[in-house]
Coordinates of C-alpha atoms in Angstrom, one line a residue:
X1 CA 27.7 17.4 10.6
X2 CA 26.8 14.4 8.8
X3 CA 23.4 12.8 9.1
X4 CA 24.7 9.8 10.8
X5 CA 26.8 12.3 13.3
X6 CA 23.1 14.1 13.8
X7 CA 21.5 10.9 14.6
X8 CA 24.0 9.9 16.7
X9 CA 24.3 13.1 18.5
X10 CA 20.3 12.7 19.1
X11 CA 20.3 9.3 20.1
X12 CA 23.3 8.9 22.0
X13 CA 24.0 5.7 20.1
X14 CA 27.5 5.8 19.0
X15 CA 28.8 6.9 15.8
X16 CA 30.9 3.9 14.9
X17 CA 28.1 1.3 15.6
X18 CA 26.1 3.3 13.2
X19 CA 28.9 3.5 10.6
X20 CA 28.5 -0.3 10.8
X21 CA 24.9 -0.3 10.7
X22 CA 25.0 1.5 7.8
X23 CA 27.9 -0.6 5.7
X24 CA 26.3 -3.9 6.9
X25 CA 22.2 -3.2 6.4
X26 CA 22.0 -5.6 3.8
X27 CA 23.2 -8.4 6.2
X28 CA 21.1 -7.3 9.0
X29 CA 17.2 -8.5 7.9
X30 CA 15.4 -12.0 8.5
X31 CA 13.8 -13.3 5.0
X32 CA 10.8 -15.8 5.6
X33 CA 7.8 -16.7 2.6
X34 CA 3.9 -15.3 2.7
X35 CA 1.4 -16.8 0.8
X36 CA 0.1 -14.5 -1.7
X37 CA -4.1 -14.7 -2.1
X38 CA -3.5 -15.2 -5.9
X39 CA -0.9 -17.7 -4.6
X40 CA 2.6 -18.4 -5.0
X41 CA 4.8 -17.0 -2.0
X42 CA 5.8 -13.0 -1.4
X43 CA 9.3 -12.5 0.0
X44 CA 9.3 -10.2 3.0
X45 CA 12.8 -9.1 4.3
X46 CA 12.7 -7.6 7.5
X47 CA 14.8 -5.4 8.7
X48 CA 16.9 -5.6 12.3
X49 CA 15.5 -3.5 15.1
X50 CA 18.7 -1.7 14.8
X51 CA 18.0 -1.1 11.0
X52 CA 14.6 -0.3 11.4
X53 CA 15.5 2.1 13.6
X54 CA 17.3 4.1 11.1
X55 CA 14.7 3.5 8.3
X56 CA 11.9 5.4 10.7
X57 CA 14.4 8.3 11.4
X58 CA 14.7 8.9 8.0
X59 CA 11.1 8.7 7.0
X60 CA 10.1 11.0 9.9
X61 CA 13.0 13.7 9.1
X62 CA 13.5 13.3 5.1
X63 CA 10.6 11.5 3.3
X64 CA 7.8 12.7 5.8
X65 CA 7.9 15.5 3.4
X66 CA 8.1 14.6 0.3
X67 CA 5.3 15.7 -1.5
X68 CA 2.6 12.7 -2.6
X69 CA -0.1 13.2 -5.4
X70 CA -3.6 13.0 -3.9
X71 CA -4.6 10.3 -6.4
X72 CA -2.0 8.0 -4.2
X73 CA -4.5 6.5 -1.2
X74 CA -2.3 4.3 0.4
X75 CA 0.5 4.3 2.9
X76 CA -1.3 7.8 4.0
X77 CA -3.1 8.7 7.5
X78 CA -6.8 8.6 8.1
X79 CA -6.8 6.6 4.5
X80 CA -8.3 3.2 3.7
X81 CA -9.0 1.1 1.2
X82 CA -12.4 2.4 1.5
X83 CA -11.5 5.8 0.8
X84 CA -9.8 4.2 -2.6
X85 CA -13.2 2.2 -3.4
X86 CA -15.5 5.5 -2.8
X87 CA -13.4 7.4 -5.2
X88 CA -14.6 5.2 -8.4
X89 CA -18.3 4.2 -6.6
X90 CA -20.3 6.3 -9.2
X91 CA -18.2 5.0 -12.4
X92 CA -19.7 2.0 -14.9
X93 CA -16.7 1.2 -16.6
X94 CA -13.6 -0.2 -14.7
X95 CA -10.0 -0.5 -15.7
X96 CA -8.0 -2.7 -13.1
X97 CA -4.2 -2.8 -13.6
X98 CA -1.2 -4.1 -11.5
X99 CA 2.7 -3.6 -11.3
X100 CA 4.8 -6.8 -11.0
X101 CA 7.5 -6.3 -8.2
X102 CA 6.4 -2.9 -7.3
X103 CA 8.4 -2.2 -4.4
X104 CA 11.7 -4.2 -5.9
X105 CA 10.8 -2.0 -8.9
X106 CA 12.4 0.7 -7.1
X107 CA 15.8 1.2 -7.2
X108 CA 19.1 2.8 -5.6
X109 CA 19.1 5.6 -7.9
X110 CA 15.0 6.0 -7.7
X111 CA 15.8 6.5 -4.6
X112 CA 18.5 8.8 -4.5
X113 CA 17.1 10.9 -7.6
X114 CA 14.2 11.3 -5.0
X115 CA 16.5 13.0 -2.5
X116 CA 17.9 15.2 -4.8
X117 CA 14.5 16.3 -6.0
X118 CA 13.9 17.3 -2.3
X119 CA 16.9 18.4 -0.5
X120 CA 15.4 21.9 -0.7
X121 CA 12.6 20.9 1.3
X122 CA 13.4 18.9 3.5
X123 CA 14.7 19.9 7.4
X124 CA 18.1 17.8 7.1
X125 CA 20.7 19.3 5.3
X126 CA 22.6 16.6 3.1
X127 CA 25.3 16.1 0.7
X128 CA 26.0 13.6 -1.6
X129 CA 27.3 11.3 0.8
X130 CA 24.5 11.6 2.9
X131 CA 22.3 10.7 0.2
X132 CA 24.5 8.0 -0.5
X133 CA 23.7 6.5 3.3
X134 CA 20.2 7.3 3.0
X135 CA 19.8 5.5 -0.4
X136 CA 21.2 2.5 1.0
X137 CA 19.6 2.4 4.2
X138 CA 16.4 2.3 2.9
X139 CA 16.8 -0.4 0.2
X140 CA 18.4 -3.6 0.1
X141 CA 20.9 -4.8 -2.7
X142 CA 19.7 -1.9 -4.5
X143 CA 16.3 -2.1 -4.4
X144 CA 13.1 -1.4 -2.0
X145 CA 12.4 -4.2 0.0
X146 CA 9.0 -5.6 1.3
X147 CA 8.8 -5.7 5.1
X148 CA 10.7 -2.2 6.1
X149 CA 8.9 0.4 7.5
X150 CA 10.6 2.7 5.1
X151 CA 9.2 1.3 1.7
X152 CA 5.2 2.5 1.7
X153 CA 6.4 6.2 2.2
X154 CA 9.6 5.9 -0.3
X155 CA 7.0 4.5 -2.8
X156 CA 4.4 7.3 -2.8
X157 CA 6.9 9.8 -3.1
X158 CA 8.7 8.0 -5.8
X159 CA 5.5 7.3 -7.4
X160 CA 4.6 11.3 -7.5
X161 CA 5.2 11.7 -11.3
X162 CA 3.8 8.6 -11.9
X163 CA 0.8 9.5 -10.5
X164 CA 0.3 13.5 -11.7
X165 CA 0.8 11.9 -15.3
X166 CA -1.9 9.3 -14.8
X167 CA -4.1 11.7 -13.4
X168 CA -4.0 14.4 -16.4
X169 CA -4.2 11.2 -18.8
X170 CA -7.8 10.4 -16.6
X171 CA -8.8 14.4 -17.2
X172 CA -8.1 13.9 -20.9
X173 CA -10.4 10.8 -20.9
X174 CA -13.1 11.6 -18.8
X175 CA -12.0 9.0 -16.0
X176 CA -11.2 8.9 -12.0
X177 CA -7.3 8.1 -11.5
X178 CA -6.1 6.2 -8.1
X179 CA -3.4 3.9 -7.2
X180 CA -3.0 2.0 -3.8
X181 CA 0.0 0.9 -3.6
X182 CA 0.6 -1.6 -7.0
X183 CA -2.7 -1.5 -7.3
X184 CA -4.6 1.2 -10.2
X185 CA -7.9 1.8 -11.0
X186 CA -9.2 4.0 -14.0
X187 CA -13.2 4.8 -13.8
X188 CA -15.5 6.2 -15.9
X189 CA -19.3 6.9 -17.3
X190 CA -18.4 7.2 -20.8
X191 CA -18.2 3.9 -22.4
X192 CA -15.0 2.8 -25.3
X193 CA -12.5 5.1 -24.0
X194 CA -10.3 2.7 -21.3
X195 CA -8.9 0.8 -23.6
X196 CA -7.4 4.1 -25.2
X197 CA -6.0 4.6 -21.6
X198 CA -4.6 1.5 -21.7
X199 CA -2.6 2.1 -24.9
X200 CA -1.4 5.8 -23.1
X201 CA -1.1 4.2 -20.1
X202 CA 1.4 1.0 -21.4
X203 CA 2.9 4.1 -24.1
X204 CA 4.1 5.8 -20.7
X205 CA 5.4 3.0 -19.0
X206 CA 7.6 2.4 -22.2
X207 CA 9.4 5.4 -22.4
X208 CA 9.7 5.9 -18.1
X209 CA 13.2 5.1 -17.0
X210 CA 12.5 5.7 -13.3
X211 CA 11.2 3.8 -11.9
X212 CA 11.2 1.1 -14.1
X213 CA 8.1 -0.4 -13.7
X214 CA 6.2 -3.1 -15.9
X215 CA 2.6 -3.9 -15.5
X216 CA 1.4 -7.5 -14.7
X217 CA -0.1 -8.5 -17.9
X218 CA -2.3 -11.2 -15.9
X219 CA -4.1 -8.3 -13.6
X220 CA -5.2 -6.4 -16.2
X221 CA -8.8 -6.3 -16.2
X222 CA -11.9 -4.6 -18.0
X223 CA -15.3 -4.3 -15.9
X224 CA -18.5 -2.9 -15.5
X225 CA -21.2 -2.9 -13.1
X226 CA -22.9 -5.1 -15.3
X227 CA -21.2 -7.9 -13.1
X228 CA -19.3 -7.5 -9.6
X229 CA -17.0 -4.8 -9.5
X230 CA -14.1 -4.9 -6.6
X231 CA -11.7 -2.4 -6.1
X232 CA -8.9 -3.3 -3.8
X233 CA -11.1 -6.2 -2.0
X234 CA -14.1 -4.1 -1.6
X235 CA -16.9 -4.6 -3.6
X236 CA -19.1 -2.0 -5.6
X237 CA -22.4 -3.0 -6.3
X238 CA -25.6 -1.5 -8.4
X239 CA -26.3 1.2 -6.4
X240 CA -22.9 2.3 -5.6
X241 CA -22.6 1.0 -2.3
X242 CA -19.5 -0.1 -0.6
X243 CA -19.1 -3.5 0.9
X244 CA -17.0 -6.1 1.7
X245 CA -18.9 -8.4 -0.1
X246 CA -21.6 -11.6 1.0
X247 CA -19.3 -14.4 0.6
X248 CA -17.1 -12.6 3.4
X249 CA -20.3 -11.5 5.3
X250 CA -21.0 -14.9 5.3
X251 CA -17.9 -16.5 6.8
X252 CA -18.1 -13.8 9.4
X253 CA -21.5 -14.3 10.8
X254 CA -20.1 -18.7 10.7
X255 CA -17.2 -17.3 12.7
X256 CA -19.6 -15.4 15.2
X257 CA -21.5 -18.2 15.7
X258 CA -18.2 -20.6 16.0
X259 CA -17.8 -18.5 18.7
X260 CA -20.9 -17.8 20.9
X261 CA -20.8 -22.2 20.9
X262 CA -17.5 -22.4 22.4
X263 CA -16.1 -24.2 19.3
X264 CA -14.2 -21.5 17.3
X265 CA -9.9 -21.6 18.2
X266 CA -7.9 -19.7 18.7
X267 CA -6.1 -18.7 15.1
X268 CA -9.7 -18.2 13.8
X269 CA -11.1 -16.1 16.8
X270 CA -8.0 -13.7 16.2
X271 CA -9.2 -14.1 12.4
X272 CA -12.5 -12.8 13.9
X273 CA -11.2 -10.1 15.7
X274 CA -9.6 -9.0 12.7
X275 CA -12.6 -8.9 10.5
X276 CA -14.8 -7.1 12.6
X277 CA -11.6 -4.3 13.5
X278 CA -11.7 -4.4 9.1
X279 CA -15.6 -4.0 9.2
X280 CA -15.6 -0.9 11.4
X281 CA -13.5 1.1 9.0
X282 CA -15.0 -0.3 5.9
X283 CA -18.3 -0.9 6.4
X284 CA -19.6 0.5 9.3
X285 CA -23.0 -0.4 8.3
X286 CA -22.8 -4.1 8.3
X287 CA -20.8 -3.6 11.7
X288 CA -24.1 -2.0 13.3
X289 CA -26.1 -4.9 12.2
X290 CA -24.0 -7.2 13.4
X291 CA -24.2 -5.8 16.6
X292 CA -28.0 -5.6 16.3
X293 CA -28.3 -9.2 15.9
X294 CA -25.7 -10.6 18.0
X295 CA -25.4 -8.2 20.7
X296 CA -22.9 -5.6 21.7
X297 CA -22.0 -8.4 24.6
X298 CA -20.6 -10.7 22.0
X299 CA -18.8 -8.3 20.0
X300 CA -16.9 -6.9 22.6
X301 CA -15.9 -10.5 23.8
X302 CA -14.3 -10.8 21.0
X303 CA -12.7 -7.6 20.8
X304 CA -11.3 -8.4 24.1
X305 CA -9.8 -11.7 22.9

């Protein structure tokens, strides 16, 4: 039985519509524009309900158990970027580097490499044809696309060697390894030895085939606790404390009080809401004192918006 056959079989959708799914998925998403924070525009392709559909079948059945390197904190349950921040709270030194088109970064053959790597553990038996489907149901024109559900998963398992090579190059140095996403931080105590882990880490990249990925030259960034440290929007202050930082703490208490006047509307009370959902999972502290001073009243109005 072939996988689309099994998914048909336990779906009851038919087999040719699938067939057509699967020859036509790079037809079948809506493009639209984001503004990045850093600015310029990020290209999100989203995939067809029908598409999508297909994408979380295979992440649940085939790349649900892939294995993923502990040093990867993203895309992972019960993880935050909290959890990613606390991991390099003790260190004084920081290196801050980032990919350029990570997800586009990986390819077709990434992809289907991937599968091979794991047909022995996975619960679906497939053969090359399969992996064929797979491959390009979960990419678009070749490569991983930003907006399916598929992509975070495929990336952390992609990203496995990746990350077990970076993570014996942090041993060797004395540092803390992590990557969220695009996003990798090397910490340490010892000062002089990052930019050595630089030079390993760019030697590395050079000689990597798949996936091909090439660091943004721009993010790249040395830093101590001698000024503000943030690591994946939190910040990491003196004392090793994590927060989201005062010039946010500020707008939020503004928006609070926008509120509680009757003259905050309605894109920045959902704003609001968003925040303080943020603050409970990354700085539960600031989210009690909030309460404290504004009452649980007000807070709950909002949640309720």
């Amino acid at each position: 039985m072939s996988i689309l056959e099994r998914i048909s079989a336990e779906s009851s959708i038919p087999l040719a519509f699938l067939s057509l799914v699967a020859r036509t998925s790079d037809h079948r998403y809506k493009i639209y524009n984001l503004p990045k924070v850093s600015g310029g525009q990020r290209v999100i392709q989203h995939p067809a309900r029908e598409v999508k559909f297909l994408q979380r079948w295979i992440v649940s059945h085939i790349f649900s158990h892939a294995p993923v390197h502990p040093s990867a904190t993203a895309y992972r349950p019960g993880t935050s970027v909290r959890n990613n921040a606390v991991l390099h709270a003790h260190g004084r030194f920081f290196l801050k580097l980032d990919f350029e088109d990570f997800f586009p970064s990986i390819r077709v053959a990434d992809v289907k490499a991937l599968l091979v790597q794991v047909s022995s553990i996975v619960p679906v038996s497939m053969t090359e044809a399969d992996m064929d489907i797979v491959a390009k149901l979960v990419t678009r024109y070749g490569q991983l696309p930003i907006g399916a559900p598929s992509s975070p998963s495929i990336s952390n398992a992609v990203m496995y060697q990746f990350d077990d090579a970076m993570s014996h190059l942090a041993q060797q140095f004395t540092c803390i390894y992590s990557r969220y996403a695009d996003d990798i931080v090397f910490s340490t105590n010892s000062p002089y030895v990052l930019g050595n882990v630089l030079s390993e880490v760019r030697k590395y990249l050079s000689v990597q085939t798949s996936p091909g990925l090439r660091l943004n030259a721009a993010k790249t960034v040395f830093n101590s606790k001698k000024r503000r440290v943030r690591i994946t929007g939190l910040v990491i202050d003196c004392v090793n404390e994590i927060s989201v930082g005062r010039k946010t703490k500020r707008k939020i208490k503004a928006l609070i009080h926008q509120f509680m006047v009757a003259s905050l509307d309605v894109q920045n009370t959902f704003d609001l809401k968003g925040y303080l959902a943020y603050l409970n999972s990354v700085e539960p502290k600031f989210m009690d004192a909030l309460k404290k001073k504004y009452g649980n009243e007000v807070l709950d109005a909002i949640s309720r918006v």
